[in-house]
Amino acid sequence: MSTSSRSETAADTSRRPASGRGDSPTFWGRLSNAGPYRAVTDYVFGSTRRQFVLLAAFPIFWILFAHLGPILQMIRVSFLDSYPPSVGHTPHFTLDNWRTFFTEVIFLRPFFRTLVFSVVLTFATLVLVYPVAYFLSRHVKRDNQMLLLLLLLIPFWVGEIVRTYAIMILLGNTGAVNLILKALGLIEQPIAFMYTNFSLSFGIVYLTSLYMLMPLYSALEKIPQSFSEAAADLGAGPWTRFRHV
């Protein structure tokens, strides 16, 4: 075969429509071009509200399934006379468990102790964290805010168990706090911080401070500084601006 014939054959081959598995549309290509798929995507993304509902659906489902579900299960079990069910016995509905809970001191004391600790430590966390959030949002340049927030977030990348052990080491009889107090000559014997209300309060405030800091910072950062300045020009004092602005 001559060179010209081979060239014409190659040209005809290149002009021939390609066939084979590699040139067929992919699954996602066929799906994105399908009429029902396009109708659904146009409907969902055609409204900001529907987009928000779609984005919030999974977190809401997770909260209901992983958090609210076990709580409801515990409430259900509290009305049974036995759990887990034993062989040959069917659990029956009863109020004896709740009657015992509200009449026995051994149950009421830890309940109210936990309630008081929760209220007091929530307020203490607010008092300690609010100045930090206010300082970050008002007195730090915007370029440096993210850097400082990152520095505050880094310790919380570690698991809670590790941070709890770190607090135990810090407050132990041979921990950093007692060693510093001894070096300064303030104490002769180590202070028993561990397994006290102080160590419990310190640990809870530290472990939950991030959950107080981020919402406060986010809310304060969105308040325009001009609002506070306008209130000051109208005669509002610091406390009034704090309460109303």
PDB file of N, CA and C in Angstrom, residues 178-191:
ATOM      1  N   ASN A 178       1.219  23.616  92.990  1.00  0.00           N
ATOM      2  CA  ASN A 178       1.858  23.440  94.297  1.00  0.00           C
ATOM      3  C   ASN A 178       3.359  23.702  94.237  1.00  0.00           C
ATOM      4  N   LEU A 179       4.001  23.324  93.140  1.00  0.00           N
ATOM      5  CA  LEU A 179       5.440  23.579  93.017  1.00  0.00           C
ATOM      6  C   LEU A 179       5.733  25.074  92.968  1.00  0.00           C
ATOM      7  N   ILE A 180       4.914  25.833  92.260  1.00  0.00           N
ATOM      8  CA  ILE A 180       5.113  27.283  92.184  1.00  0.00           C
ATOM      9  C   ILE A 180       4.868  27.930  93.543  1.00  0.00           C
ATOM     10  N   LEU A 181       3.813  27.503  94.229  1.00  0.00           N
ATOM     11  CA  LEU A 181       3.529  28.071  95.554  1.00  0.00           C
ATOM     12  C   LEU A 181       4.645  27.748  96.542  1.00  0.00           C
ATOM     13  N   LYS A 182       5.198  26.538  96.447  1.00  0.00           N
ATOM     14  CA  LYS A 182       6.331  26.191  97.308  1.00  0.00           C
ATOM     15  C   LYS A 182       7.562  27.014  96.974  1.00  0.00           C
ATOM     16  N   ALA A 183       7.836  27.199  95.691  1.00  0.00           N
ATOM     17  CA  ALA A 183       9.008  27.974  95.277  1.00  0.00           C
ATOM     18  C   ALA A 183       8.903  29.423  95.735  1.00  0.00           C
ATOM     19  N   LEU A 184       7.698  29.955  95.791  1.00  0.00           N
ATOM     20  CA  LEU A 184       7.496  31.326  96.253  1.00  0.00           C
ATOM     21  C   LEU A 184       7.464  31.429  97.773  1.00  0.00           C
ATOM     22  N   GLY A 185       7.527  30.303  98.452  1.00  0.00           N
ATOM     23  CA  GLY A 185       7.512  30.312  99.908  1.00  0.00           C
ATOM     24  C   GLY A 185       6.151  30.573 100.513  1.00  0.00           C
ATOM     25  N   LEU A 186       5.098  30.394  99.748  1.00  0.00           N
ATOM     26  CA  LEU A 186       3.750  30.666 100.260  1.00  0.00           C
ATOM     27  C   LEU A 186       3.177  29.484 101.032  1.00  0.00           C
ATOM     28  N   ILE A 187       3.641  28.283 100.760  1.00  0.00           N
ATOM     29  CA  ILE A 187       3.162  27.098 101.470  1.00  0.00           C
ATOM     30  C   ILE A 187       4.347  26.211 101.806  1.00  0.00           C
ATOM     31  N   GLU A 188       4.159  25.375 102.836  1.00  0.00           N
ATOM     32  CA  GLU A 188       5.168  24.390 103.191  1.00  0.00           C
ATOM     33  C   GLU A 188       4.737  22.984 102.791  1.00  0.00           C
ATOM     34  N   GLN A 189       3.453  22.729 102.900  1.00  0.00           N
ATOM     35  CA  GLN A 189       2.899  21.445 102.500  1.00  0.00           C
ATOM     36  C   GLN A 189       1.985  21.648 101.293  1.00  0.00           C
ATOM     37  N   PRO A 190       1.936  20.677 100.398  1.00  0.00           N
ATOM     38  CA  PRO A 190       1.072  20.841  99.217  1.00  0.00           C
ATOM     39  C   PRO A 190      -0.399  20.956  99.602  1.00  0.00           C
ATOM     40  N   ILE A 191      -1.099  21.783  98.863  1.00  0.00           N
ATOM     41  CA  ILE A 191      -2.538  21.957  99.071  1.00  0.00           C
ATOM     42  C   ILE A 191      -3.275  20.860  98.305  1.00  0.00           C
TER      43      ILE A 191
END
